Amino acid sequence: MRELGDLVARGGAPKMIVSDNGTELTSNAVLAWCGDVGIEWHYVAPGRPTQNVFVESFNGRMRDELLNETLFFTIGQARTILARWVKDYNTERPHSSLGYATPAAFAAELEKQRAGLTSPVASPALMRDNTTRLLVAAG
């Protein structure tokens, strides 16, 4: 919970965290921390990986492109190779789900929008006054 607390302190709190039902994520400490910081925690149902498709997709890609292809001899070597792969994944590869931007470029654009430096991708819907209209049932 200290690690998650540090992440929230650095990057802000998400509205929800999604995880599987692993024992490290189902403790009373996790639930108490979520209540304290106001973050909803959603557990993926056992045997239902489609409830967390983003992580499953990433895990499959990492497994196929890196873990199944690499023999690690030391922890240091594993950390170095993993860091290189993650950097490539986040800064060099365009992702179709992000409009063919890299995750780093997409995140930078979101930060600009949050700071008010650029307009959002879609303009907000115009508010309409529906209070003076009569609703007539079709019939």
mmCIF file of C-alpha atoms in Angstrom:
data_model
loop_
_atom_site.group_PDB
_atom_site.id
_atom_site.type_symbol
_atom_site.label_atom_id
_atom_site.label_comp_id
_atom_site.label_asym_id
_atom_site.label_seq_id
_atom_site.Cartn_x
_atom_site.Cartn_y
_atom_site.Cartn_z
ATOM 1 C CA MET A 1 0.000 0.000 0.000
ATOM 2 C CA ARG A 2 2.990 2.278 0.547
ATOM 3 C CA GLU A 3 3.996 1.839 -3.107
ATOM 4 C CA LEU A 4 0.493 2.655 -4.340
ATOM 5 C CA GLY A 5 0.392 5.628 -1.987
ATOM 6 C CA ASP A 6 3.659 6.903 -3.458
ATOM 7 C CA LEU A 7 2.297 6.486 -7.002
ATOM 8 C CA VAL A 8 -0.874 8.377 -6.122
ATOM 9 C CA ALA A 9 1.184 11.142 -4.493
ATOM 10 C CA ARG A 10 3.275 11.519 -7.655
ATOM 11 C CA GLY A 11 0.644 11.088 -10.354
ATOM 12 C CA GLY A 12 -2.710 11.707 -8.733
ATOM 13 C CA ALA A 13 -5.411 9.263 -7.742
ATOM 14 C CA PRO A 14 -7.338 7.250 -10.299
ATOM 15 C CA LYS A 15 -11.071 6.809 -9.867
ATOM 16 C CA MET A 16 -10.712 3.019 -9.947
ATOM 17 C CA ILE A 17 -8.070 0.308 -9.810
ATOM 18 C CA VAL A 18 -8.792 -3.019 -11.477
ATOM 19 C CA SER A 19 -6.983 -6.155 -10.343
ATOM 20 C CA ASP A 20 -7.286 -9.887 -10.292
ATOM 21 C CA ASN A 21 -8.063 -11.810 -7.134
ATOM 22 C CA GLY A 22 -4.464 -12.576 -6.243
ATOM 23 C CA THR A 23 -3.846 -12.860 -2.526
ATOM 24 C CA GLU A 24 -1.593 -9.787 -2.545
ATOM 25 C CA LEU A 25 -4.530 -7.670 -3.746
ATOM 26 C CA THR A 26 -7.446 -9.023 -1.718
ATOM 27 C CA SER A 27 -6.331 -8.161 1.804
ATOM 28 C CA ASN A 28 -8.145 -5.993 4.301
ATOM 29 C CA ALA A 29 -5.209 -3.558 4.057
ATOM 30 C CA VAL A 30 -5.981 -2.950 0.361
ATOM 31 C CA LEU A 31 -9.657 -2.349 1.034
ATOM 32 C CA ALA A 32 -8.927 -0.074 4.006
ATOM 33 C CA TRP A 33 -6.415 1.961 1.968
ATOM 34 C CA CYS A 34 -8.919 2.354 -0.877
ATOM 35 C CA GLY A 35 -11.515 3.633 1.562
ATOM 36 C CA ASP A 36 -9.035 6.058 3.105
ATOM 37 C CA VAL A 37 -7.960 7.585 -0.221
ATOM 38 C CA GLY A 38 -11.337 7.355 -1.984
ATOM 39 C CA ILE A 39 -10.352 5.002 -4.793
ATOM 40 C CA GLU A 40 -12.762 2.311 -5.950
ATOM 41 C CA TRP A 41 -11.224 -1.158 -6.314
ATOM 42 C CA HIS A 42 -12.712 -3.581 -8.845
ATOM 43 C CA TYR A 43 -11.808 -7.248 -8.810
ATOM 44 C CA VAL A 44 -11.845 -9.180 -12.071
ATOM 45 C CA ALA A 45 -13.977 -12.271 -11.678
ATOM 46 C CA PRO A 46 -11.970 -15.512 -11.609
ATOM 47 C CA GLY A 47 -11.720 -17.014 -15.098
ATOM 48 C CA ARG A 48 -12.837 -13.768 -16.753
ATOM 49 C CA PRO A 49 -9.684 -12.136 -18.179
ATOM 50 C CA THR A 50 -11.836 -10.207 -20.661
ATOM 51 C CA GLN A 51 -12.888 -7.979 -17.769
ATOM 52 C CA ASN A 52 -9.339 -6.568 -17.818
ATOM 53 C CA VAL A 53 -8.504 -6.658 -21.520
ATOM 54 C CA PHE A 54 -5.936 -3.854 -21.463
ATOM 55 C CA VAL A 55 -3.689 -5.636 -18.987
ATOM 56 C CA GLU A 56 -4.254 -9.019 -20.629
ATOM 57 C CA SER A 57 -3.283 -7.550 -24.002
ATOM 58 C CA PHE A 58 -0.156 -5.926 -22.573
ATOM 59 C CA ASN A 59 0.832 -9.084 -20.682
ATOM 60 C CA GLY A 60 0.410 -11.203 -23.814
ATOM 61 C CA ARG A 61 2.492 -8.811 -25.903
ATOM 62 C CA MET A 62 5.257 -8.649 -23.287
ATOM 63 C CA ARG A 63 5.257 -12.422 -22.930
ATOM 64 C CA ASP A 64 5.391 -13.021 -26.707
ATOM 65 C CA GLU A 65 7.911 -10.308 -27.574
ATOM 66 C CA LEU A 66 10.198 -10.405 -24.567
ATOM 67 C CA LEU A 67 9.752 -13.052 -21.914
ATOM 68 C CA ASN A 68 9.381 -16.070 -24.232
ATOM 69 C CA GLU A 69 12.341 -14.909 -26.326
ATOM 70 C CA THR A 70 14.849 -13.974 -23.637
ATOM 71 C CA LEU A 71 16.936 -16.016 -21.240
ATOM 72 C CA PHE A 72 17.837 -13.929 -18.215
ATOM 73 C CA PHE A 73 20.970 -14.817 -16.251
ATOM 74 C CA THR A 74 20.882 -12.163 -13.523
ATOM 75 C CA ILE A 75 18.363 -9.837 -11.932
ATOM 76 C CA GLY A 76 20.402 -6.867 -13.141
ATOM 77 C CA GLN A 77 20.324 -8.124 -16.712
ATOM 78 C CA ALA A 78 16.567 -8.728 -16.477
ATOM 79 C CA ARG A 79 15.996 -5.199 -15.170
ATOM 80 C CA THR A 80 18.097 -3.671 -17.948
ATOM 81 C CA ILE A 81 16.393 -5.635 -20.730
ATOM 82 C CA LEU A 82 12.941 -5.003 -19.286
ATOM 83 C CA ALA A 83 13.605 -1.268 -18.949
ATOM 84 C CA ARG A 84 14.729 -1.125 -22.580
ATOM 85 C CA TRP A 85 11.593 -2.952 -23.742
ATOM 86 C CA VAL A 86 9.269 -0.745 -21.661
ATOM 87 C CA LYS A 87 10.963 2.412 -22.972
ATOM 88 C CA ASP A 88 10.506 1.212 -26.550
ATOM 89 C CA TYR A 89 6.880 0.233 -25.883
ATOM 90 C CA ASN A 90 6.039 3.620 -24.347
ATOM 91 C CA THR A 91 8.084 6.049 -26.442
ATOM 92 C CA GLU A 92 8.746 4.516 -29.856
ATOM 93 C CA ARG A 93 5.754 2.367 -30.814
ATOM 94 C CA PRO A 94 2.533 3.941 -32.022
ATOM 95 C CA HIS A 95 -0.567 2.249 -30.605
ATOM 96 C CA SER A 96 -3.731 2.003 -32.680
ATOM 97 C CA SER A 97 -5.872 2.365 -29.535
ATOM 98 C CA LEU A 98 -4.270 5.788 -28.976
ATOM 99 C CA GLY A 99 -4.835 7.083 -32.500
ATOM 100 C CA TYR A 100 -1.400 5.786 -33.535
ATOM 101 C CA ALA A 101 0.390 7.943 -30.976
ATOM 102 C CA THR A 102 2.915 6.539 -28.565
ATOM 103 C CA PRO A 103 1.761 6.252 -24.940
ATOM 104 C CA ALA A 104 4.252 8.959 -23.968
ATOM 105 C CA ALA A 105 2.957 11.369 -26.633
ATOM 106 C CA PHE A 106 -0.643 10.570 -25.727
ATOM 107 C CA ALA A 107 0.044 11.219 -22.022
ATOM 108 C CA ALA A 108 1.801 14.495 -22.848
ATOM 109 C CA GLU A 109 -1.230 15.629 -24.850
ATOM 110 C CA LEU A 110 -3.529 14.766 -21.938
ATOM 111 C CA GLU A 111 -1.346 16.823 -19.609
ATOM 112 C CA LYS A 112 -1.588 19.797 -21.981
ATOM 113 C CA GLN A 113 -5.379 19.437 -22.020
ATOM 114 C CA ARG A 114 -5.506 19.260 -18.215
ATOM 115 C CA ALA A 115 -3.392 22.394 -17.991
ATOM 116 C CA GLY A 116 -5.706 24.156 -20.464
ATOM 117 C CA LEU A 117 -2.968 24.591 -23.066
ATOM 118 C CA THR A 118 -4.882 22.749 -25.798
ATOM 119 C CA SER A 119 -8.520 22.019 -26.414
ATOM 120 C CA PRO A 120 -9.845 18.532 -25.755
ATOM 121 C CA VAL A 121 -10.115 16.059 -28.604
ATOM 122 C CA ALA A 122 -13.878 16.493 -28.766
ATOM 123 C CA SER A 123 -15.688 19.673 -27.913
ATOM 124 C CA PRO A 124 -18.087 19.469 -24.999
ATOM 125 C CA ALA A 125 -21.747 18.979 -25.838
ATOM 126 C CA LEU A 126 -23.869 22.093 -25.761
ATOM 127 C CA MET A 127 -26.216 22.298 -22.814
ATOM 128 C CA ARG A 128 -29.885 22.588 -23.765
ATOM 129 C CA ASP A 129 -32.757 23.892 -21.726
ATOM 130 C CA ASN A 130 -35.402 21.186 -21.729
ATOM 131 C CA THR A 131 -37.467 22.665 -18.937
ATOM 132 C CA THR A 132 -39.857 24.670 -21.142
ATOM 133 C CA ARG A 133 -40.741 21.896 -23.562
ATOM 134 C CA LEU A 134 -43.636 19.552 -23.158
ATOM 135 C CA LEU A 135 -42.922 15.916 -23.611
ATOM 136 C CA VAL A 136 -45.651 14.255 -25.662
ATOM 137 C CA ALA A 137 -45.975 10.486 -25.598
ATOM 138 C CA ALA A 138 -45.893 8.899 -29.010
ATOM 139 C CA GLY A 139 -48.981 7.155 -29.682
#
